[in-house]
Amino acid sequence: FNCKGISKGLVEVYDKPSIYYPISNMIDAGITDILIIAAPDNVDDYRRVLGDGSGLNVNFSYDVQEKPRGIAEAFVIGSDFIGDDDVALMFGDNIFNGNRFIEAMKKARQSVRGALVFAYRVGLKEAKNFGVVEFDARGRAISLEEKPETPKSPFAVPGAYFYTSKVVELAKTLQPSARGELEVTDLNRLFLEENLLDVVTLDTDTDWHDTGTARSLRRAINAVADWQDDHDD
């Protein structure tokens, strides 16, 4: 889905650009220093829309991904920004709503061991469009795959992740996938291999939408409209 050159994070979802929703999640979790990474043609649009963050009592910084080399390159681009701190990564086109998600974000921000990701049941048919986490009989994560043709699990990994600063070191070791990208799923697999990956399964309290396709964007707009109406009642 391409919206005539508009970055997906700036596409309107109901009454605001989609990036406002993950930013709101970060603010609710107590994160106030936020780096926006965008393509060269889009970074000034984000800066114009978001400014320096002072109106939201946060600090926005900006950097450029010169070519679409994959999500995990964000940790290479942002290595100086991250320094020795723990870090969260959220996709600008993913929308979450639910108290459990915010509480899990707050907890992860305070006590991440290595990496923490979320699992969301979408069903086997939909799972092939996402990173997929497989669990053993005791509920422990045992494998991660990126957009598998035959998913081993109905649980997708949505676009919200927490890491220690070790993520920078590991991201720099990644090799491009068959798609020519540094895959965040490959990065998470490295933490899994070191027994440093925690997975929080989101229950029905949480609503998650990836707005990357026309169909999913329509569903997200309808969902946000319902949330807003419930809040206004």
XYZ file of N, CA and C in Angstrom:
699
model
N 0.857 -1.202 0.000
C 0.000 0.000 0.000
C 0.883 1.239 0.000
N 0.762 2.062 -0.997
C 1.513 3.308 -1.092
C 0.534 4.456 -1.178
N 0.732 5.459 -0.346
C -0.182 6.599 -0.360
C 0.489 7.782 -1.055
N 0.787 7.603 -2.354
C 1.338 8.669 -3.190
C 2.545 9.343 -2.561
N 3.464 8.517 -2.061
C 4.708 9.055 -1.546
C 4.656 9.515 -0.109
N 3.507 9.453 0.550
C 3.409 9.842 1.950
C 3.895 8.688 2.803
N 4.786 8.968 3.749
C 5.247 7.933 4.661
C 4.063 7.358 5.430
N 4.069 6.035 5.659
C 2.929 5.391 6.302
C 2.637 5.975 7.678
N 3.665 6.421 8.371
C 3.459 6.995 9.690
C 2.727 8.323 9.680
N 2.631 8.938 8.509
C 1.939 10.225 8.392
C 0.542 10.092 7.788
N 0.162 8.877 7.406
C -1.182 8.666 6.882
C -2.196 8.855 8.011
N -3.262 9.594 7.740
C -4.270 9.864 8.766
C -5.037 8.598 9.124
N -5.126 8.329 10.416
C -5.961 7.259 10.935
C -7.011 7.906 11.819
N -8.196 7.999 11.301
C -9.315 8.724 11.897
C -9.008 10.216 11.944
N -8.473 10.731 13.062
C -8.319 12.185 13.163
C -6.883 12.642 13.373
N -5.897 11.744 13.203
C -4.500 12.145 13.380
C -3.576 11.187 12.641
N -2.365 11.619 12.303
C -1.412 10.717 11.645
C -1.135 9.500 12.520
N -0.891 8.357 11.879
C -0.756 7.114 12.636
C 0.395 7.152 13.634
N 1.452 7.919 13.350
C 2.585 7.941 14.265
C 2.216 8.540 15.623
N 1.142 9.310 15.681
C 0.724 9.880 16.961
C 0.350 8.790 17.961
N -0.150 7.663 17.487
C -0.614 6.615 18.399
C 0.550 5.926 19.106
N 1.596 5.439 18.402
C 2.732 4.874 19.133
C 3.457 5.908 19.990
N 3.498 7.153 19.540
C 4.102 8.185 20.383
C 3.307 8.332 21.679
N 1.988 8.297 21.582
C 1.155 8.369 22.787
C 1.431 7.188 23.708
N 1.613 5.984 23.130
C 1.949 4.813 23.943
C 3.259 5.020 24.689
N 4.257 5.562 23.995
C 5.550 5.800 24.618
C 5.434 6.807 25.764
N 4.694 7.861 25.525
C 4.514 8.875 26.559
C 3.807 8.274 27.771
N 2.774 7.462 27.522
C 2.056 6.810 28.620
C 2.970 5.889 29.425
N 3.976 5.314 28.758
C 4.918 4.426 29.440
C 6.062 5.184 30.094
N 6.088 6.506 29.951
C 7.119 7.316 30.590
C 8.353 7.556 29.758
N 8.283 7.285 28.460
C 9.427 7.514 27.565
C 9.336 8.929 27.005
N 10.386 9.710 27.192
C 10.332 11.123 26.804
C 11.399 11.534 25.787
N 12.403 10.695 25.537
C 13.414 10.986 24.513
C 13.177 10.049 23.346
N 12.750 10.593 22.225
C 12.276 9.776 21.107
C 12.995 10.186 19.824
N 13.569 9.194 19.142
C 14.238 9.409 17.860
C 13.308 8.946 16.740
N 13.016 9.849 15.819
C 12.210 9.533 14.639
C 13.170 9.249 13.482
N 13.098 8.039 12.911
C 13.946 7.679 11.774
C 13.051 7.540 10.554
N 13.395 8.254 9.489
C 12.556 8.267 8.287
C 13.438 8.302 7.043
N 12.814 8.063 5.901
C 13.513 8.138 4.621
C 13.903 9.589 4.328
N 14.912 9.798 3.495
C 15.360 11.179 3.207
C 14.239 12.087 2.722
N 13.314 11.562 1.921
C 12.236 12.391 1.372
C 11.149 12.723 2.394
N 11.163 12.001 3.528
C 10.075 12.148 4.496
C 10.466 12.809 5.806
N 11.749 12.849 6.122
C 12.146 13.272 7.472
C 11.717 14.704 7.766
N 11.766 15.580 6.767
C 11.338 16.966 6.997
C 9.827 17.054 7.225
N 9.073 16.136 6.614
C 7.626 16.113 6.858
C 7.334 15.751 8.313
N 8.066 14.766 8.836
C 7.890 14.411 10.248
C 8.278 15.571 11.155
N 9.370 16.220 10.821
C 9.820 17.353 11.642
C 8.789 18.474 11.615
N 8.173 18.691 10.472
C 7.159 19.739 10.364
C 5.912 19.384 11.170
N 5.501 18.121 11.126
C 4.289 17.691 11.818
C 4.495 17.600 13.329
N 5.656 17.103 13.753
C 5.880 16.806 15.164
C 6.657 17.876 15.915
N 7.505 18.621 15.201
C 8.305 19.645 15.874
C 9.343 19.036 16.796
N 9.695 19.765 17.854
C 10.733 19.290 18.765
C 10.171 18.515 19.949
N 8.854 18.401 20.022
C 8.224 17.636 21.088
C 7.892 18.421 22.338
N 8.305 19.679 22.395
C 8.120 20.452 23.622
C 6.640 20.616 23.981
N 5.778 20.646 22.968
C 4.355 20.776 23.252
C 3.762 19.558 23.930
N 4.477 18.434 23.856
C 4.040 17.192 24.498
C 4.909 16.843 25.699
N 5.816 17.751 26.062
C 6.754 17.523 27.169
C 7.689 16.344 26.899
N 8.062 16.170 25.624
C 9.044 15.165 25.246
C 10.082 15.824 24.343
N 11.119 15.064 24.019
C 12.187 15.556 23.154
C 12.259 14.687 21.904
N 11.982 15.271 20.751
C 12.094 14.552 19.487
C 13.433 14.873 18.834
N 14.120 13.820 18.390
C 15.289 13.948 17.531
C 14.961 13.256 16.214
N 15.748 13.541 15.176
C 15.453 13.005 13.847
C 16.723 12.469 13.204
N 16.578 11.381 12.464
C 17.685 10.833 11.688
C 17.118 10.200 10.427
N 18.012 9.841 9.515
C 17.607 9.389 8.180
C 18.095 7.967 7.935
N 17.210 7.137 7.381
C 17.619 5.862 6.811
C 17.721 6.072 5.303
N 18.936 6.065 4.803
C 19.175 6.458 3.416
C 18.474 5.544 2.414
N 18.442 4.245 2.715
C 17.770 3.276 1.852
C 16.986 2.311 2.745
N 15.950 1.644 2.206
C 15.147 0.737 3.022
C 15.886 -0.565 3.312
N 16.801 -0.508 4.274
C 17.641 -1.670 4.586
C 17.105 -2.503 5.748
N 15.896 -2.222 6.207
C 15.318 -3.059 7.238
C 15.181 -2.368 8.580
N 14.239 -2.872 9.378
C 13.933 -2.283 10.677
C 15.139 -2.306 11.610
N 15.877 -3.412 11.616
C 16.974 -3.552 12.580
C 18.086 -2.531 12.359
N 18.136 -1.916 11.169
C 19.154 -0.894 10.942
C 18.911 0.331 11.823
N 17.720 0.467 12.375
C 17.435 1.590 13.266
C 18.421 1.644 14.423
N 18.886 0.487 14.887
C 19.789 0.465 16.031
C 21.215 0.837 15.644
N 21.549 0.661 14.380
C 22.839 1.128 13.875
C 22.780 2.636 13.663
N 21.724 3.093 13.009
C 21.539 4.529 12.776
C 21.470 5.286 14.099
N 20.764 4.713 15.070
C 20.544 5.395 16.341
C 21.520 5.029 17.435
N 22.669 4.466 17.092
C 23.589 3.976 18.116
C 24.069 5.086 19.051
N 24.375 6.257 18.515
C 24.807 7.362 19.378
C 23.664 7.852 20.252
N 22.460 7.868 19.722
C 21.280 8.279 20.475
C 21.035 7.319 21.640
N 21.216 6.017 21.401
C 20.964 5.000 22.421
C 22.045 5.011 23.493
N 23.309 5.072 23.071
C 24.409 5.046 24.037
C 24.359 3.789 24.880
N 24.388 3.958 26.202
C 24.345 2.826 27.129
C 22.954 2.615 27.732
N 21.957 3.267 27.171
C 20.607 3.201 27.736
C 19.816 2.017 27.170
N 18.793 1.592 27.918
C 17.790 0.699 27.352
C 17.004 1.473 26.295
N 16.361 0.744 25.380
C 15.700 1.417 24.265
C 14.431 0.666 23.869
N 13.432 1.407 23.446
C 12.211 0.842 22.868
C 12.151 1.214 21.403
N 11.630 0.317 20.588
C 11.387 0.579 19.169
C 9.913 0.349 18.890
N 9.255 1.322 18.266
C 7.865 1.148 17.850
C 7.715 1.572 16.402
N 6.920 0.809 15.655
C 6.644 1.142 14.264
C 5.670 2.320 14.215
N 5.911 3.232 13.278
C 5.039 4.394 13.152
C 3.678 4.092 12.576
N 3.478 2.871 12.048
C 2.177 2.528 11.454
C 1.469 1.429 12.232
N 1.893 1.159 13.484
C 1.212 0.199 14.342
C 0.459 0.936 15.435
N -0.770 0.496 15.681
C -1.641 1.170 16.645
C -2.100 0.169 17.688
N -1.893 0.525 18.957
C -2.272 -0.322 20.081
C -3.255 0.422 20.968
N -4.150 -0.342 21.580
C -5.050 0.230 22.573
C -5.330 -0.841 23.628
N -5.104 -0.497 24.901
C -5.376 -1.462 25.966
C -4.490 -1.241 27.166
N -5.062 -1.382 28.356
C -4.308 -1.137 29.584
C -3.185 -2.142 29.780
N -3.416 -3.416 29.417
C -2.372 -4.425 29.609
C -1.134 -4.074 28.796
N -1.338 -3.565 27.604
C -0.192 -3.205 26.771
C 0.614 -2.081 27.411
N -0.050 -1.046 27.893
C 0.661 0.073 28.515
C 1.370 -0.381 29.785
N 0.703 -1.202 30.596
C 1.339 -1.697 31.819
C 2.551 -2.557 31.490
N 2.457 -3.366 30.432
C 3.600 -4.184 30.012
C 4.739 -3.308 29.514
N 4.415 -2.230 28.827
C 5.446 -1.291 28.383
C 6.162 -0.654 29.574
N 5.395 -0.255 30.578
C 5.999 0.354 31.772
C 6.938 -0.631 32.467
N 6.498 -1.877 32.587
C 7.320 -2.891 33.244
C 8.579 -3.175 32.436
N 8.426 -3.294 31.118
C 9.583 -3.565 30.262
C 10.593 -2.439 30.347
N 10.109 -1.216 30.396
C 11.002 -0.056 30.476
C 11.860 -0.096 31.745
N 11.331 -0.681 32.787
C 12.032 -0.698 34.064
C 12.938 -1.909 34.256
N 12.647 -3.011 33.535
C 13.353 -4.251 33.890
C 13.627 -5.169 32.707
N 13.899 -4.651 31.530
C 14.195 -5.513 30.396
C 15.527 -6.237 30.630
N 15.536 -7.583 30.393
C 16.749 -8.391 30.613
C 17.696 -8.331 29.430
N 17.134 -8.419 28.266
C 17.896 -8.393 27.018
C 17.014 -7.837 25.938
N 15.962 -8.612 25.598
C 14.942 -8.163 24.658
C 13.579 -8.599 25.167
N 12.587 -7.773 24.943
C 11.197 -8.117 25.256
C 10.340 -7.770 24.060
N 9.568 -8.748 23.606
C 8.646 -8.535 22.490
C 7.257 -8.987 22.937
N 6.274 -8.652 22.134
C 4.897 -9.028 22.433
C 4.425 -10.077 21.436
N 3.447 -10.864 21.853
C 2.802 -11.841 20.973
C 1.309 -11.553 20.946
N 0.746 -11.593 19.757
C -0.676 -11.270 19.570
C -1.286 -12.316 18.654
N -2.336 -12.991 19.129
C -2.952 -14.055 18.337
C -3.728 -13.461 17.155
N -3.316 -13.829 15.948
C -3.993 -13.338 14.748
C -4.569 -14.474 13.915
N -4.225 -15.718 14.254
C -4.637 -16.858 13.448
C -3.568 -17.219 12.429
N -3.560 -18.474 11.992
C -2.510 -18.957 11.092
C -2.557 -18.278 9.729
N -3.743 -17.965 9.239
C -3.858 -17.350 7.916
C -3.213 -15.969 7.895
N -3.447 -15.164 8.943
C -2.886 -13.815 9.006
C -1.428 -13.816 9.435
N -1.006 -14.819 10.205
C 0.335 -14.813 10.803
C 1.442 -14.742 9.750
N 1.186 -15.283 8.558
C 2.239 -15.300 7.540
C 2.624 -13.909 7.058
N 1.861 -12.896 7.439
C 2.186 -11.520 7.054
C 3.093 -10.822 8.060
N 3.476 -11.535 9.130
C 4.221 -10.891 10.215
C 5.389 -11.770 10.653
N 6.179 -11.250 11.592
C 7.073 -12.104 12.342
C 6.218 -12.994 13.231
N 6.614 -14.245 13.388
C 5.814 -15.214 14.133
C 6.661 -15.840 15.235
N 6.086 -15.940 16.440
C 6.757 -16.598 17.556
C 6.058 -17.910 17.856
N 6.843 -18.963 18.047
C 6.325 -20.291 18.386
C 6.646 -20.575 19.849
N 5.697 -21.200 20.548
C 5.865 -21.530 21.955
C 5.888 -23.038 22.145
N 6.560 -23.490 23.219
C 6.491 -24.903 23.583
C 5.285 -25.137 24.491
N 5.144 -26.363 24.973
C 3.972 -26.724 25.771
C 3.895 -25.953 27.074
N 5.032 -25.417 27.528
C 5.051 -24.656 28.786
C 4.953 -23.147 28.548
N 4.712 -22.762 27.281
C 4.530 -21.357 26.979
C 5.808 -20.579 26.781
N 6.935 -21.268 26.606
C 8.210 -20.593 26.376
C 8.463 -20.434 24.880
N 8.980 -19.284 24.479
C 9.292 -19.048 23.070
C 10.425 -19.970 22.641
N 10.235 -20.655 21.519
C 11.277 -21.568 21.032
C 11.732 -21.253 19.614
N 10.961 -20.433 18.868
C 11.418 -20.068 17.527
C 10.775 -18.765 17.091
N 11.440 -18.094 16.159
C 10.949 -16.864 15.548
C 11.180 -16.961 14.053
N 10.180 -16.599 13.270
C 10.298 -16.607 11.814
C 9.708 -15.321 11.258
N 10.271 -14.836 10.170
C 9.776 -13.626 9.522
C 8.908 -13.995 8.326
N 7.620 -13.659 8.400
C 6.665 -13.878 7.317
C 6.774 -15.275 6.698
N 6.606 -16.312 7.514
C 6.733 -17.679 6.987
C 5.545 -18.068 6.119
N 5.796 -18.849 5.089
C 4.704 -19.343 4.237
C 3.778 -20.267 5.022
N 4.362 -21.049 5.929
C 3.579 -21.963 6.767
C 3.907 -21.660 8.220
N 3.168 -20.763 8.847
C 3.481 -20.384 10.229
C 3.368 -21.569 11.192
N 4.269 -21.609 12.169
C 4.243 -22.644 13.197
C 3.343 -22.259 14.364
N 2.795 -21.067 14.308
C 2.034 -20.546 15.431
C 1.072 -19.482 14.921
N -0.048 -19.271 15.606
C -0.950 -18.179 15.233
C -0.585 -16.845 15.874
N 0.591 -16.774 16.525
C 0.970 -15.571 17.264
C 1.939 -14.705 16.461
N 1.483 -13.510 16.107
C 2.338 -12.520 15.437
C 3.086 -11.704 16.473
N 4.216 -11.161 16.057
C 4.990 -10.244 16.903
C 4.744 -8.832 16.374
N 3.968 -8.031 17.094
C 3.655 -6.680 16.609
C 4.842 -5.727 16.756
N 4.668 -4.525 16.214
C 5.770 -3.576 16.103
C 6.058 -2.761 17.342
N 6.382 -3.441 18.443
C 6.798 -2.774 19.680
C 7.799 -3.681 20.382
N 9.003 -3.177 20.640
C 10.091 -3.993 21.168
C 10.876 -3.192 22.212
N 11.440 -3.926 23.181
C 12.292 -3.311 24.202
C 13.613 -4.062 24.274
N 14.710 -3.306 24.444
C 16.038 -3.915 24.468
C 16.943 -3.191 25.459
N 17.960 -3.916 25.914
C 19.093 -3.255 26.549
C 19.981 -2.695 25.436
N 20.988 -1.935 25.822
C 21.879 -1.337 24.817
C 22.667 -2.388 24.039
N 22.647 -3.644 24.500
C 23.310 -4.739 23.772
C 22.768 -4.869 22.352
N 21.575 -4.332 22.112
C 20.949 -4.445 20.800
C 21.794 -3.784 19.708
N 22.515 -2.738 20.061
C 23.349 -2.052 19.063
C 24.455 -2.982 18.586
N 25.130 -3.606 19.531
C 26.209 -4.535 19.202
C 25.713 -5.679 18.330
N 24.562 -6.245 18.678
C 24.036 -7.374 17.918
C 23.522 -6.941 16.545
N 22.913 -5.772 16.459
C 22.416 -5.284 15.176
C 23.553 -5.117 14.171
N 24.704 -4.743 14.654
C 25.860 -4.535 13.766
C 26.422 -5.843 13.224
N 26.010 -6.980 13.807
C 26.486 -8.284 13.324
C 25.552 -8.902 12.296
N 24.365 -8.325 12.101
C 23.374 -8.925 11.213
C 23.804 -8.849 9.749
N 23.408 -9.878 9.011
C 23.583 -9.892 7.562
C 22.219 -9.721 6.907
N 22.143 -9.089 5.744
C 20.845 -8.917 5.071
C 20.170 -10.251 4.790
N 18.866 -10.251 4.904
C 18.071 -11.439 4.601
C 17.923 -11.589 3.093
N 17.154 -12.581 2.679
C 16.881 -12.771 1.251
C 16.168 -11.570 0.662
N 15.488 -10.800 1.508
C 14.815 -9.577 1.045
C 15.775 -8.403 0.961
N 17.036 -8.613 1.348
C 18.015 -7.542 1.320
C 17.920 -6.596 2.499
N 17.288 -7.058 3.608
C 17.069 -6.192 4.761
C 17.665 -6.798 6.023
N 17.980 -5.916 6.980
C 18.354 -6.355 8.317
C 17.057 -6.558 9.089
N 16.717 -7.808 9.343
C 15.405 -8.153 9.883
C 15.393 -8.057 11.405
N 14.371 -7.414 11.943
C 14.238 -7.345 13.392
C 13.964 -8.743 13.956
N 13.344 -9.618 13.190
C 13.134 -10.996 13.643
C 14.461 -11.713 13.825
N 15.417 -11.508 12.920
C 16.748 -12.103 13.079
C 17.434 -11.553 14.324
N 17.242 -10.277 14.573
C 17.815 -9.662 15.770
C 17.223 -10.290 17.028
N 15.924 -10.436 17.056
C 15.270 -11.040 18.219
C 15.696 -12.491 18.403
N 15.966 -13.179 17.292
C 16.412 -14.572 17.374
C 17.772 -14.670 18.077
N 18.626 -13.676 17.869
C 19.923 -13.682 18.557
C 19.730 -13.604 20.067
N 18.792 -12.786 20.512
C 18.506 -12.725 21.943
C 17.899 -14.051 22.424
N 17.038 -14.666 21.617
C 16.453 -15.950 21.982
C 17.541 -17.004 22.159
N 18.518 -17.024 21.255
C 19.598 -18.008 21.331
C 20.439 -17.833 22.582
N 20.478 -16.618 23.126
C 21.233 -16.361 24.355
C 20.342 -16.437 25.595
N 19.117 -16.912 25.416
C 18.146 -17.001 26.514
C 17.899 -15.635 27.144
N 17.852 -14.604 26.317
C 17.645 -13.239 26.793
C 16.402 -12.601 26.172
N 15.505 -13.451 25.652
C 14.286 -12.938 25.042
C 13.083 -13.266 25.926
N 12.328 -12.247 26.292
C 11.068 -12.427 27.005
C 9.924 -12.079 26.056
N 8.840 -12.844 26.135
C 7.671 -12.615 25.286
C 6.454 -12.419 26.180
N 5.769 -11.301 26.003
C 4.530 -11.024 26.736
C 3.364 -11.212 25.775
N 2.487 -12.147 26.105
C 1.321 -12.398 25.264
C 0.212 -11.418 25.628
N -0.277 -10.709 24.635
C -1.335 -9.729 24.838
C -2.687 -10.414 24.753
N -3.552 -10.111 25.706
C -4.857 -10.762 25.728
C -5.890 -9.881 25.041
N -7.152 -10.215 25.218
C -8.223 -9.513 24.517
C -8.427 -8.085 25.014
N -7.737 -7.707 26.093
C -7.788 -6.314 26.541
C -7.118 -5.385 25.546
N -6.195 -5.931 24.757
C -5.415 -5.120 23.821
C -5.960 -5.259 22.406
N -6.069 -4.144 21.725
C -6.429 -4.124 20.312
C -5.204 -3.640 19.550
N -4.801 -4.364 18.508
C -3.610 -4.009 17.730
C -3.961 -3.966 16.252
N -3.469 -2.930 15.585
C -3.677 -2.787 14.143
C -2.379 -2.364 13.480
N -1.984 -3.090 12.440
C -0.900 -2.704 11.549
C -1.566 -2.034 10.345
N -1.254 -0.766 10.105
C -1.980 -0.014 9.076
C -1.271 -0.027 7.715
N -0.450 -1.045 7.484
C 0.372 -1.057 6.280
C -0.333 -1.410 4.988
N -1.591 -1.872 5.044
C -2.335 -2.169 3.817
C -3.644 -1.385 3.832
N -4.267 -1.268 2.676
C -5.522 -0.522 2.596
C -6.593 -1.156 3.476
N -6.663 -2.497 3.479
C -7.676 -3.175 4.287
C -7.423 -2.974 5.776
N -6.154 -3.138 6.209
C -5.861 -2.980 7.628
C -5.999 -1.525 8.067
N -5.731 -0.596 7.155
C -5.923 0.820 7.472
C -7.398 1.113 7.715
N -8.262 0.551 6.885
C -9.699 0.760 7.076
C -10.158 0.207 8.420
N -9.665 -0.992 8.771
C -10.036 -1.580 10.060
C -9.546 -0.707 11.213
N -8.341 -0.167 11.071
C -7.785 0.671 12.136
C -8.604 1.951 12.305
N -8.996 2.566 11.196
C -9.802 3.797 11.273
C -11.108 3.528 12.007
N -11.759 2.406 11.674
C -13.012 2.068 12.339
C -12.803 1.801 13.821
N -11.701 1.126 14.150
C -11.423 0.825 15.555
C -11.152 2.090 16.353
N -10.338 2.983 15.789
C -10.030 4.226 16.495
C -11.292 5.061 16.681
N -12.135 5.099 15.679
C -13.397 5.826 15.811
C -14.221 5.268 16.970
N -14.248 3.940 17.117
C -14.989 3.326 18.217
C -14.349 3.668 19.564
N -12.995 3.630 19.625
C -12.322 3.980 20.888
C -12.663 5.413 21.290
N -12.598 6.301 20.308
C -12.849 7.718 20.601
C -14.287 7.909 21.061
N -15.232 7.222 20.407
C -16.632 7.352 20.804
C -16.857 6.821 22.210
N -16.218 5.692 22.547
C -16.353 5.129 23.898
C -15.776 6.073 24.938
N -14.661 6.723 24.583
C -14.018 7.654 25.512
C -14.873 8.894 25.729
N -15.566 9.322 24.668
C -16.376 10.538 24.755
C -17.685 10.314 25.516
N -18.140 9.039 25.542
C -19.425 8.755 26.204
C -19.348 8.931 27.724
